[in-house]
Coordinates of C-alpha atoms in Angstrom, one line a residue:
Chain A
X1 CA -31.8 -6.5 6.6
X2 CA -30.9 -8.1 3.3
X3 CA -27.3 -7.5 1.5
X4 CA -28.7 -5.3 -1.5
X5 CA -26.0 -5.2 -3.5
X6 CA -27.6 -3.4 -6.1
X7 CA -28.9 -0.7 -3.8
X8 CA -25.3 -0.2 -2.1
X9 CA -23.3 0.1 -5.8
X10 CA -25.7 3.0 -6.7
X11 CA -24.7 4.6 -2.9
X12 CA -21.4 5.0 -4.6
X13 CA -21.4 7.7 -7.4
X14 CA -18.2 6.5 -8.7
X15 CA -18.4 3.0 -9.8
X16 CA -21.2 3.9 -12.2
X17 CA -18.0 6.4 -14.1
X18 CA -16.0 5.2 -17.1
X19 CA -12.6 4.4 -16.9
X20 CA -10.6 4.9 -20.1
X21 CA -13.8 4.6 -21.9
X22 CA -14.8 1.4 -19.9
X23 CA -17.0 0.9 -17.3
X24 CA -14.9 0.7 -14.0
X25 CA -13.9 -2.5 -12.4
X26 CA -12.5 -1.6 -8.8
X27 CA -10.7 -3.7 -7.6
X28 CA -8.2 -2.0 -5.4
X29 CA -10.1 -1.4 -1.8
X30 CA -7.3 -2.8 0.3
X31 CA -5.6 0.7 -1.2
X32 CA -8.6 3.0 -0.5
X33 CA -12.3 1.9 -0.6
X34 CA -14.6 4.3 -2.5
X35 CA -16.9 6.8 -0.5
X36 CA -20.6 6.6 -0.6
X37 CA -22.8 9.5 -1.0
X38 CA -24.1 9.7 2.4
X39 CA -20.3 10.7 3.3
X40 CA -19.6 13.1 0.4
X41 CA -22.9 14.7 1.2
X42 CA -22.1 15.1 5.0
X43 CA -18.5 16.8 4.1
X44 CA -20.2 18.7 1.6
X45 CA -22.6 20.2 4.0
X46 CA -20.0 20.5 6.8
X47 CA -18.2 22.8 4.5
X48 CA -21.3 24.2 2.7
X49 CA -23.3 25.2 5.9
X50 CA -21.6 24.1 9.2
X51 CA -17.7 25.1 9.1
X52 CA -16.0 26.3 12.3
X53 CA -13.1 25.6 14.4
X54 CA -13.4 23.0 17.1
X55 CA -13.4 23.5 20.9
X56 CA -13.0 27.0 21.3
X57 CA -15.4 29.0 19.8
X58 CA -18.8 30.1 21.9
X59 CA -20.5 30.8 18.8
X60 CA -23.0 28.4 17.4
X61 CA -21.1 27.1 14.8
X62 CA -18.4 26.2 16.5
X63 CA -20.2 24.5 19.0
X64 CA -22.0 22.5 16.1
X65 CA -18.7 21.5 14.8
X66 CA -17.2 20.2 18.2
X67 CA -20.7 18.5 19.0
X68 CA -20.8 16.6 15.6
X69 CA -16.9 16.0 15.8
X70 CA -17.0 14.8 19.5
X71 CA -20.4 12.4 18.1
X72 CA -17.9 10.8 15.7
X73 CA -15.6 9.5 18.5
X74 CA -18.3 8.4 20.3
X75 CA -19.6 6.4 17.1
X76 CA -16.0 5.1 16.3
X77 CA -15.9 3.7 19.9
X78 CA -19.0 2.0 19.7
X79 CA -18.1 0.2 15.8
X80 CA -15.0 -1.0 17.7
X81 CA -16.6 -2.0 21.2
X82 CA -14.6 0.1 22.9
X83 CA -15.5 1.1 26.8
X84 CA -15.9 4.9 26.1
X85 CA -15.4 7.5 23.4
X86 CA -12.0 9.1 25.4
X87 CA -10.1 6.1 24.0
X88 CA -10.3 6.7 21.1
X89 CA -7.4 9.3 19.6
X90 CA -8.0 10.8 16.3
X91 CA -4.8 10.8 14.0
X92 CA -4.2 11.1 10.3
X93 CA -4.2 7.7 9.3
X94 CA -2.7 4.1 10.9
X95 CA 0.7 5.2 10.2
X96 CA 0.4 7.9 12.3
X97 CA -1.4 6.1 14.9
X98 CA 1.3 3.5 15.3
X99 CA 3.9 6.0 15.2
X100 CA 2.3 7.9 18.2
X101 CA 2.9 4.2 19.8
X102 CA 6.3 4.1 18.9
X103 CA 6.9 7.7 20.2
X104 CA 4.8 8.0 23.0
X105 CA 4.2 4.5 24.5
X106 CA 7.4 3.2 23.0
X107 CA 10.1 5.8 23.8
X108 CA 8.7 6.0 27.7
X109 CA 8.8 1.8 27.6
X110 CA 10.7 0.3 25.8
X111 CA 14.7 0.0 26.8
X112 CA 18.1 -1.4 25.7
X113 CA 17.7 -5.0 25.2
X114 CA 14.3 -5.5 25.1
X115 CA 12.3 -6.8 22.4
X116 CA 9.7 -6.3 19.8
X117 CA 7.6 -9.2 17.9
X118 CA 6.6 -8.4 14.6
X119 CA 5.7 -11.0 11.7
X120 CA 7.6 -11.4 8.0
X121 CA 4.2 -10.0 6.7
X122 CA 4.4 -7.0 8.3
X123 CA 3.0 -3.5 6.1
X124 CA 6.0 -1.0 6.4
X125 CA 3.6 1.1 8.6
X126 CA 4.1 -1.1 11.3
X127 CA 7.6 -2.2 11.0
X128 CA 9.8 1.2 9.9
X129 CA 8.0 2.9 12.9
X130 CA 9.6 -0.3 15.2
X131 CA 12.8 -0.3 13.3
X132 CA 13.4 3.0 14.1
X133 CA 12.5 2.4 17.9
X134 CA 14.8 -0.2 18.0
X135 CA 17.7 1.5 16.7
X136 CA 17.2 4.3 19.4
X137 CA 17.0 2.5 22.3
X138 CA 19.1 -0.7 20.8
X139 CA 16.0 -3.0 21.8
X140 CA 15.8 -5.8 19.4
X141 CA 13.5 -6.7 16.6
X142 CA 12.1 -10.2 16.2
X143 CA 9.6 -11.9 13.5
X144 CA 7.2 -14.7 13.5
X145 CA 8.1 -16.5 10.3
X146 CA 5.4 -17.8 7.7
X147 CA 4.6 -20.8 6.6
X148 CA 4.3 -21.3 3.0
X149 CA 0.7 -20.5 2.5
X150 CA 1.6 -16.6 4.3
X151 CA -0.4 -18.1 7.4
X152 CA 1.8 -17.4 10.7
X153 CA 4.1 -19.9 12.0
X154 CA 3.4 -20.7 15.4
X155 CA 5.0 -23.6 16.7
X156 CA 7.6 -21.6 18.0
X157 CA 5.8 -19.0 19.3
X158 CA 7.1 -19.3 23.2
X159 CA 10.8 -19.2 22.5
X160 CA 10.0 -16.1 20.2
X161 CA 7.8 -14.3 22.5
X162 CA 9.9 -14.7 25.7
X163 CA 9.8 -12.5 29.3
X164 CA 12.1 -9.8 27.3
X165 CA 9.0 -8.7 25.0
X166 CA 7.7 -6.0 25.5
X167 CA 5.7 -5.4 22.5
X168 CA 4.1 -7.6 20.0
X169 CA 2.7 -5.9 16.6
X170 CA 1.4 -7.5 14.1
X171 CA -1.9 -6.9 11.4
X172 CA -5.0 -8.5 12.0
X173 CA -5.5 -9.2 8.0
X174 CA -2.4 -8.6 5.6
X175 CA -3.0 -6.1 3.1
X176 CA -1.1 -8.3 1.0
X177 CA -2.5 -11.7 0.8
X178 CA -5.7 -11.8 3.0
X179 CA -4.5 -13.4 5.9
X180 CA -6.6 -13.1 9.1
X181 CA -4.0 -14.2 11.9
X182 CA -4.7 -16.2 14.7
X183 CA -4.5 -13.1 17.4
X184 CA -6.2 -15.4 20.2
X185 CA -2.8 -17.5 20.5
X186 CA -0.3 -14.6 20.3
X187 CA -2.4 -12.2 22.4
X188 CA -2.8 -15.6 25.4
X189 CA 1.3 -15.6 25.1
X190 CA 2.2 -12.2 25.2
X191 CA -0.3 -11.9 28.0
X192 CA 1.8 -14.5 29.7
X193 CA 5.2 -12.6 29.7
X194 CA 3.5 -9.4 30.2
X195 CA 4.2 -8.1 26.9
X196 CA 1.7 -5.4 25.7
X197 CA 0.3 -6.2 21.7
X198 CA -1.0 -3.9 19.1
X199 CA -3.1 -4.8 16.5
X200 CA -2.5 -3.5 13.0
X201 CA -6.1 -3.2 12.2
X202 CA -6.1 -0.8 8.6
X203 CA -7.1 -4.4 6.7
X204 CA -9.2 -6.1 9.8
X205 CA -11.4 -3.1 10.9
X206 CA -13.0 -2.4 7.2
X207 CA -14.3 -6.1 6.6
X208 CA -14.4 -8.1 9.9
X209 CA -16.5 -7.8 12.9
X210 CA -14.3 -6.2 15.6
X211 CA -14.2 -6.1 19.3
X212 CA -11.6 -4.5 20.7
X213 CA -12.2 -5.4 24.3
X214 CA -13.4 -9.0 23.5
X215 CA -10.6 -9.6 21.9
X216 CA -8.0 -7.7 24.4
X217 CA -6.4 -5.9 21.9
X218 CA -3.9 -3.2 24.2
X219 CA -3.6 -0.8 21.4
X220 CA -5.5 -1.0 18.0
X221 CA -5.1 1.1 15.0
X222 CA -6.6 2.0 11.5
X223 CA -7.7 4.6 9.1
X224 CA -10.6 5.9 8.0
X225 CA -10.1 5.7 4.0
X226 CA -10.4 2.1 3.7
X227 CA -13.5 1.7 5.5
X228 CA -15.5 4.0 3.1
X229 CA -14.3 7.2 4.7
X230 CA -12.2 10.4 3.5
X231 CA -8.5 10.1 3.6
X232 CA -6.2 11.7 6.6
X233 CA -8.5 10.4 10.0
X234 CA -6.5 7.7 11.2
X235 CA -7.7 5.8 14.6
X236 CA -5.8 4.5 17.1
X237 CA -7.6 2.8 20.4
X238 CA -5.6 2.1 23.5
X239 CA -6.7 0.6 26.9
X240 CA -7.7 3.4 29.3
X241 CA -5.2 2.8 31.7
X242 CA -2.0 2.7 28.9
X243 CA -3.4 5.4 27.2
X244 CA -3.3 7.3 30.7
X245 CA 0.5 6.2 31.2
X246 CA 1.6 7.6 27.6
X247 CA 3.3 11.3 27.5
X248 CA 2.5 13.6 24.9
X249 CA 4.1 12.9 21.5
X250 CA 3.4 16.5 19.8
X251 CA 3.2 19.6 21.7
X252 CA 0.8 22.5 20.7
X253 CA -2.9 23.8 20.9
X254 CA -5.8 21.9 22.0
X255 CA -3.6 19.1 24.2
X256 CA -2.6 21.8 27.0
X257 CA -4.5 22.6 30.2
X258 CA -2.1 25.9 31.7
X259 CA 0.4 27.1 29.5
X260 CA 3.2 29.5 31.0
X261 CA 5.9 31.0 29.4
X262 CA 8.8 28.2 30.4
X263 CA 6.5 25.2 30.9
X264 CA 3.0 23.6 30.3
X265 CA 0.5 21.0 31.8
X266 CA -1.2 18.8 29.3
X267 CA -5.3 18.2 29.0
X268 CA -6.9 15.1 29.7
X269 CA -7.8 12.4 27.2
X270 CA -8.1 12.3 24.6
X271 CA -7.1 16.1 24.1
X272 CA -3.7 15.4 25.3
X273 CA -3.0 12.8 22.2
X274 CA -4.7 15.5 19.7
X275 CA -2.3 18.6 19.0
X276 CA -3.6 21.2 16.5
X277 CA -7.1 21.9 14.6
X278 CA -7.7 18.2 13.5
X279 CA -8.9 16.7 10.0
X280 CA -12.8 18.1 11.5
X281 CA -14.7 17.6 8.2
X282 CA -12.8 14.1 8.0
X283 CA -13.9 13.2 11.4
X284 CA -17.3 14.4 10.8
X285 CA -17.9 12.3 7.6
X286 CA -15.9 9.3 8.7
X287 CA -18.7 8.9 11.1
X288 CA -21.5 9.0 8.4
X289 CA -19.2 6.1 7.2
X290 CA -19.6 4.2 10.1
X291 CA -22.9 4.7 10.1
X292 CA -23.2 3.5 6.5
X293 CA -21.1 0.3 7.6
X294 CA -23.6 -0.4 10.4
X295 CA -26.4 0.1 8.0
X296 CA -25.4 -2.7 6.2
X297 CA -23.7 -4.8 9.0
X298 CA -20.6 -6.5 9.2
X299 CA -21.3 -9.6 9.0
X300 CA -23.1 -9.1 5.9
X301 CA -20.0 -7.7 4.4
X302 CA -18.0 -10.4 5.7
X303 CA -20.5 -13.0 3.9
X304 CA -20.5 -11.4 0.5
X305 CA -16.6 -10.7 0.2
X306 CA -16.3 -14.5 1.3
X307 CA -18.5 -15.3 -1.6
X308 CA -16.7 -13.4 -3.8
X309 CA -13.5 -15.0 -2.8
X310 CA -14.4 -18.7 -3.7
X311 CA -15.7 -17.2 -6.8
X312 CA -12.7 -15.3 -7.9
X313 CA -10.2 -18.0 -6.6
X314 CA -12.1 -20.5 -8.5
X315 CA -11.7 -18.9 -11.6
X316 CA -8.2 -17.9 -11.1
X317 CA -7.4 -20.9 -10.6
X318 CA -9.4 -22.3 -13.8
X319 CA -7.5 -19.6 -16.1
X320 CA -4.3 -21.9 -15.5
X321 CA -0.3 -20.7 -15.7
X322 CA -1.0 -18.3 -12.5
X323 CA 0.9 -18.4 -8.9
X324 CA -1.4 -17.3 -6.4
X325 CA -0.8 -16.5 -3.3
X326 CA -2.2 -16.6 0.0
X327 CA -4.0 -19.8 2.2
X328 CA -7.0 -21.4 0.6
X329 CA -8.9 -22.1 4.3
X330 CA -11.3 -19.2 3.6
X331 CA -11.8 -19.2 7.4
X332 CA -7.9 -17.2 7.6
X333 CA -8.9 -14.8 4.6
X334 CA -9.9 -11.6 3.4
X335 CA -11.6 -11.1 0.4
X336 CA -7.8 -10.1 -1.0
X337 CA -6.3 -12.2 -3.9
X338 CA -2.1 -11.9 -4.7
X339 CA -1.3 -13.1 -7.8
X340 CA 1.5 -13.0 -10.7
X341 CA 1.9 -14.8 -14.4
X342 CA 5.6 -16.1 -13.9
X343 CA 7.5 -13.7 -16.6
X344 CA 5.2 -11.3 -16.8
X345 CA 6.0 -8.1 -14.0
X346 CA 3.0 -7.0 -12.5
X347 CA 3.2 -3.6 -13.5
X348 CA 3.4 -4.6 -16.9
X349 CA -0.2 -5.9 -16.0
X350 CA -1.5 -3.6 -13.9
X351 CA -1.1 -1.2 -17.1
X352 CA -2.9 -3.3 -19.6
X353 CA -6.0 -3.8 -17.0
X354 CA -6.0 0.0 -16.3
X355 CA -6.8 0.3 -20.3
X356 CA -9.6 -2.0 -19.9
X357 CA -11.0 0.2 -16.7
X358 CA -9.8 -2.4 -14.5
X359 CA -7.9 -0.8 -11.4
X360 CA -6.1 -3.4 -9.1
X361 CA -2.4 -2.9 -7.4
X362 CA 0.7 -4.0 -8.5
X363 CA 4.0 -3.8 -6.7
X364 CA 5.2 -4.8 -3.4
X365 CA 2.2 -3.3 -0.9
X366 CA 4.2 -1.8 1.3
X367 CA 5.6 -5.1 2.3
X368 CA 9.1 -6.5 0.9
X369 CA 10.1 -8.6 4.0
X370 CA 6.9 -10.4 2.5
X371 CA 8.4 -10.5 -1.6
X372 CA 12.2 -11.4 -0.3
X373 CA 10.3 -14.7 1.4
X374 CA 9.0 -15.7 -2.0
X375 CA 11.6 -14.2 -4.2
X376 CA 9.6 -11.6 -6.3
X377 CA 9.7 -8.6 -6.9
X378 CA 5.9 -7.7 -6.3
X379 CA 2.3 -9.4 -6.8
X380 CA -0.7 -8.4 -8.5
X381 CA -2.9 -7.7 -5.8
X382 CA -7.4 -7.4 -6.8
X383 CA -9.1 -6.8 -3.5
X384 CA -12.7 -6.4 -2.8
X385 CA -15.1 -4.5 -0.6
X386 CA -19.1 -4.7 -0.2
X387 CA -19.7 -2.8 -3.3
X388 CA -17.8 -5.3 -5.8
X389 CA -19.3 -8.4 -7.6
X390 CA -19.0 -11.6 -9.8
X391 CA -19.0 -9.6 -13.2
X392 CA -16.2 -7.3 -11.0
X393 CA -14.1 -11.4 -11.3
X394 CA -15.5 -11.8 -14.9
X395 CA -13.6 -8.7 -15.7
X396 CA -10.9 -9.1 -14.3
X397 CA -10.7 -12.8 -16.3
X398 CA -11.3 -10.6 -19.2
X399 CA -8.5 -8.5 -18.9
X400 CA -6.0 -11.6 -17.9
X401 CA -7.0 -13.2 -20.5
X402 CA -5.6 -10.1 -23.3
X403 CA -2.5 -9.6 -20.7
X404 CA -1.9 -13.5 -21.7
X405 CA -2.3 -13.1 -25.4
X406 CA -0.1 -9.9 -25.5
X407 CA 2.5 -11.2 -23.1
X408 CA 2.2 -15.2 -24.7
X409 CA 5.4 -15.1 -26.1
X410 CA 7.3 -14.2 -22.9
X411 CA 5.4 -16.5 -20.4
X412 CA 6.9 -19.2 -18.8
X413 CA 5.2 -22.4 -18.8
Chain B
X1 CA -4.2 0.1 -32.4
X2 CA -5.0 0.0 -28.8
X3 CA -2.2 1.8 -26.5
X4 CA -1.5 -1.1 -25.0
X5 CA -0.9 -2.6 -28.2
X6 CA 1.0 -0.1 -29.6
X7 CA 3.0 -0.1 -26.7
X8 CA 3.6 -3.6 -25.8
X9 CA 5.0 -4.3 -29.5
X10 CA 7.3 -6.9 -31.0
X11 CA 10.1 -4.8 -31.1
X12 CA 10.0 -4.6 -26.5
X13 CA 8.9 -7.7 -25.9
X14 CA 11.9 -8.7 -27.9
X15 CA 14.3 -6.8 -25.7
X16 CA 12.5 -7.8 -23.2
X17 CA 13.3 -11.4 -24.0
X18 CA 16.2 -11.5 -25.2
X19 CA 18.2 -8.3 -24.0
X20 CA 21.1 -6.8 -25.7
X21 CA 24.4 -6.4 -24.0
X22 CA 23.1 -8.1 -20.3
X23 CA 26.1 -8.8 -17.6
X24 CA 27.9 -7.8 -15.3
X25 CA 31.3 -6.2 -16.7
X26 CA 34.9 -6.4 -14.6
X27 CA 36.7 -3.6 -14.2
X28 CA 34.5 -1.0 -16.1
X29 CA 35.5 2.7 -16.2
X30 CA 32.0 3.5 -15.2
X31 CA 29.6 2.1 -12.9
X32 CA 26.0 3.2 -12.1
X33 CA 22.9 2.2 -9.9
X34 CA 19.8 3.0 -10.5
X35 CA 16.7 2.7 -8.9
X36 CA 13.0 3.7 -9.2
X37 CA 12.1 2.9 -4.9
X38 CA 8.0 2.8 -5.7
X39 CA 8.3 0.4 -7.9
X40 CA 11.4 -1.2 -7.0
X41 CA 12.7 -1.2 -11.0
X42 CA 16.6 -1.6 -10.8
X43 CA 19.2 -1.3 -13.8
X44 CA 22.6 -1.1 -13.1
X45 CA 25.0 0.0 -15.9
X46 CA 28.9 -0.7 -16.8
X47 CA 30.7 1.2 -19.5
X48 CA 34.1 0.8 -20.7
X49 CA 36.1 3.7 -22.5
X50 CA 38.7 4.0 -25.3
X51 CA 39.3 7.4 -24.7
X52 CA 35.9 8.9 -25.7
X53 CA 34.5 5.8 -27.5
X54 CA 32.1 3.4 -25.7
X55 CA 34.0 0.5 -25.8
X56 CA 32.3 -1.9 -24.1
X57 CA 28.7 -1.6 -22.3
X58 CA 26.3 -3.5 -20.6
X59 CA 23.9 -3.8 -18.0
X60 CA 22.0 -6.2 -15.6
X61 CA 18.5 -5.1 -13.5
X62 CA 15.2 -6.8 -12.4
X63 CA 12.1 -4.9 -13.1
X64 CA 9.0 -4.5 -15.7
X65 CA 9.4 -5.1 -19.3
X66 CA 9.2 -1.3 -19.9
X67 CA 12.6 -0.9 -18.1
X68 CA 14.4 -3.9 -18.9
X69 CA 13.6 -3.7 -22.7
X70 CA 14.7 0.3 -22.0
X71 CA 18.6 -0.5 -20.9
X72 CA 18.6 -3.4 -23.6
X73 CA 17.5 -0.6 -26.5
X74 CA 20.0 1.9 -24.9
X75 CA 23.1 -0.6 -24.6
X76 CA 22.3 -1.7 -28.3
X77 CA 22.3 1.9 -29.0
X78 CA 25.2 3.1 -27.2
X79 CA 28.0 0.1 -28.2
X80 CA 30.9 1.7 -29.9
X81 CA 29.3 5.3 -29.3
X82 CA 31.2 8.4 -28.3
X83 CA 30.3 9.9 -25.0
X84 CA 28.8 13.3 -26.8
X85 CA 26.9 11.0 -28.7
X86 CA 25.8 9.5 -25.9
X87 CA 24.9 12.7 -24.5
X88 CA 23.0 13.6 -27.3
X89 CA 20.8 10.4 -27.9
X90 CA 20.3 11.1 -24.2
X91 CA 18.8 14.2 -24.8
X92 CA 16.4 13.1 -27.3
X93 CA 15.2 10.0 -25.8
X94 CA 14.4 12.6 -22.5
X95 CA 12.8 14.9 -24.7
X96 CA 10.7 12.7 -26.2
X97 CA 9.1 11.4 -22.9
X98 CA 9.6 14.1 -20.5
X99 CA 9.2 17.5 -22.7
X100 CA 6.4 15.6 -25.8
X101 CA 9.0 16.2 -28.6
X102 CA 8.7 15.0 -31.7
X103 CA 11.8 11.7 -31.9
X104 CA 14.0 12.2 -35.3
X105 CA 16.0 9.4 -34.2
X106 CA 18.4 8.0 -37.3
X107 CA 17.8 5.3 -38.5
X108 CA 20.3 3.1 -36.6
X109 CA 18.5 4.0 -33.1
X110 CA 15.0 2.9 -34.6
X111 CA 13.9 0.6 -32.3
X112 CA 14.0 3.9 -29.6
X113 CA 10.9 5.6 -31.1
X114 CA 8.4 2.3 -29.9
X115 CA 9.0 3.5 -26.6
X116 CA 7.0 6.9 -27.3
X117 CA 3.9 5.2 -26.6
X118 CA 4.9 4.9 -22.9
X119 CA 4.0 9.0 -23.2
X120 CA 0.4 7.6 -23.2
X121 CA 0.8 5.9 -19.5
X122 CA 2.4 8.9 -17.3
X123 CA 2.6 6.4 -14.6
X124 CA 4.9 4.3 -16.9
X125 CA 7.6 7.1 -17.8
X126 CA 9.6 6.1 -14.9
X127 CA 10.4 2.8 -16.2
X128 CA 11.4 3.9 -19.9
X129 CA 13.4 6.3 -18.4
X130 CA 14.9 4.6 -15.5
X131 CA 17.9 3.5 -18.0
X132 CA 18.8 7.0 -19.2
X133 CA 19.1 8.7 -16.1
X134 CA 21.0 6.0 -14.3
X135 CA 23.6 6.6 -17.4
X136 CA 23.2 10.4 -17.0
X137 CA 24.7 9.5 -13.4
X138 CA 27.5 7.4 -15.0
X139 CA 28.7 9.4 -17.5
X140 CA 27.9 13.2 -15.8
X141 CA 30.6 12.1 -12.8

């Protein structure tokens, strides 16, 4: 089928909205992608006509809801190639999912001196979680360094990834500048020590083809919001066999099988991952997202944010007195583009583009290790999904260009 | 006048700039951090006192032009200040963003009232007021 782009912007009832009287420019996906129809009508109707607790009830409804719920795993396995639908743990986002990890997987594994690998370009999602670890069990953190561009640094990897790793995390695309890593060469060394890697996948899942087995990813997580989704369903995939190693992290309904007054024995996956009445209607629509995403195809998506990302950079790049950051080898990127006007903070124009309609991100993005190695205090970040296109760029030119003319006095260069 | 016009006037831009009263002080009488941890604004004042009179005062901080041109305006305002008058130009610059009073600053403090157009960006109230509260720290101990 051919990428309609046309088509897919009118699935999405919000980008045809006004924005401080403009039309809105969206330019902030890497945040939270926008929600088709197909999943506001499918919550809608959960709510409207289908609404029921999960996995207890005999009733009709209830059995609807578990049935529809229990469809969505088995849809979420399949988008990520998994082997079967019980690896896959619902959560309430990747946050979550990497501190179940960190608790479950982490606490039972991971002992005084050993060590974690993370990278300088690390979301706080999947460092704080580690730091934390570390601290209880005095393991020890370690961090592939960058190389100028905010590619990886590997030339060291095999004194950095050594037979005391344990665990190596690290993103598959930085929410920050783009960067697709090169997993193949850290996932062939941690396989050599024996250490176990999890795959940060909140920025990967949502624009690149994925396959979790094909690639050997141990344990991979990510949320549902950014990949067209509702907010609070977070994902996390583990390898049958960890996932049958890793104790129970929270204790409480739905994860028991006997339950006596001093003691308990815990369900079978993925129940035993999943206390309490989960995000259901989440669940339900994230799966009409998926379906959505497979509707249009992946690699389709990955075509047209690649196109959009020559375009954009291009004309950054025309406009003159920018930094940009990030590797131009399109081949390592998302369609993600950092930016700042030395002098100008990007807050300061993140506020003059929201008056034009024009949403981006400005700040640090969750990742300071990331602004201490280029000494600044945040980036202007415009990222872009499927639904996003060249007058989207043009826009954004158009608002840099009055940022420049209020802020001419103060810019360097 | 657009907002962001009205907002990002001469009058911050040249604080912004060029701000008033910007250093570190030795051995102040007070000292206070502060910190807005979303965005990562920092200001970090030092006042000197000769007996109630703001003797000296200055500040140093990293951050957007909203809160840097913020501490400049409130140094500049402050210098030579008693600490009730401090108090009370505290309590009208707050007002004025947080509670949408009217500003009947005097005519001295002028430059104050060009930061009522933050009022218009609720995000952005955080910055202007970043200043103010870290000297409601300082001069409340």
């Amino acid at each position: 089928m051919s990428f309609d782009l046309e088509k897919i912007r009118k699935d999405f009832p919000i980008l045809s909205t006004q924005m401080n009287g403009k039309p809105l420019v969206f330019l902030d996906s890497a945040a939270s992608s926008q929600k088709p129809k197909s999943v506001i009508d499918t919550i809608r109707k959960y709510y409207e006509a289908e609404n029921a607790n999960i996995h207890r009830g005999v009733y009709y409804l209830s059995q609807k809801a578990t049935e529809k719920y229990e469809m969505a795993r088995i849809k979420t396995s399949r988008f990520i190639g998994a082997a079967c639908a019980k690896v896959v743990i619902f959560t309430r986002n990747t946050t979550e999912s990497i501190n179940l990890v960190a608790q479950s997987w982490g606490r039972t594994n991971i002992h005084e001196g050993d060590e974690i690998v993370l990278t300088e370009l690390e979301h706080h999602s999947n460092l704080v979680p580690w730091q934390m670890l570390a601290q209880e069990k005095q393991a020890v953190l370690k961090f592939i360094p960058l190389n100028q561009d905010s590619t990886l640094d590997l030339t060291n990897l095999d004194e950095i990834i050594t037979e005391r790793v344990k665990l190596v995390a690290l993103a598959q695309m930085s929410n920050v500048t783009g960067t697709i890593h090169d997993l193949s060469a850290i996932i062939r060394r941690a396989r050599e020590v024996g250490a176990k890697v999890l795959i940060d996948g909140a920025q990967g899942i949502c624009h690149l083809p994925t396959n979790v087995q094909k690639e050997d990813f141990d344990f991979y997580a990510f949320s549902a919001h950014k990949m067209l989704g509702p907010t609070g369903v977070g994902i996390l995939y583990a390898k049958e066999e960890i996932l049958d190693t890793m104790p129970p992290w929270m204790g409480g309904g739905d994860m028991i099988s006997k339950v006596w007054k001093d003691k308990s024995t815990y369900a079978d996956l993925p129940a035993r991952l999943e206390a309490g009445t989960p995000n259901i209607s989440g669940v339900i629509g994230f799966g009409a997202a998926l379906e959505y995403l497979e509707s249009v195809g992946m690699q389709e998506i990955r075509n047209h944010e690649l196109e959009l990302l020559q375009y954009a950079l291009d004309r950054l790049e025309d406009f003159g007195g920018l930094e940009l950051y990030g590797t131009n080898d399109l081949s390592k990127r998302g369609g993600v583009i950092s930016f700042n006007f030395p002098g100008v903070h990007p807050h300061d124009v993140g506020s003059i583009l929201d008056e034009e309609g024009i949403a981006i991100r400005v700040g640090h993005h969750c990742a300071q290790p990331f602004m201490d190695f280029k000494g600044i205090a945040g980036t202007c970040r415009a990222s872009f999904y499927l639904y996003n296109t060249k007058e989207d760029v043009d826009s954004l030119l158009v608002g840099l260009k009055k940022v420049k003319e209020i802020f001419g006095r103060v810019l360097k260069r | 006048m657009s907002l962001s016009d009205s907002l990002y006037q001469e009058v911050l831009l040249d604080h912004y700039q060029n701000p008033r009263h910007h250093g570190k002080m030795e051995h102040s009488d007070l000292h206070q951090e502060g910190v807005n941890p979303l965005c990562g604004d920092e200001v970090e004042l030092f006042l000197k006192l000769d007996g109630d009179i703001i003797s000296e005062i200055s500040f140093v901080g990293k951050g957007c032009s909203i809160s840097q041109a913020s501490a400049s305006m409130l140094t500049d305002s402050l210098y030579g200040k008693t600490i009730s008058e401090a108090k009370s130009l505290l309590h009208q610059f707050k007002g004025m963003l947080l509670e949408d009073k009217v500003p009947n600053f005097s005519e001295e403090y002028e430059d104050l009232e060009s930061m009522e157009a933050v009022k218009k960006i609720p995000a952005r109230i955080k910055c202007a007021t970043l200043a103010w509260n870290t000297l409601e720290k300082a001069i409340g101990k």
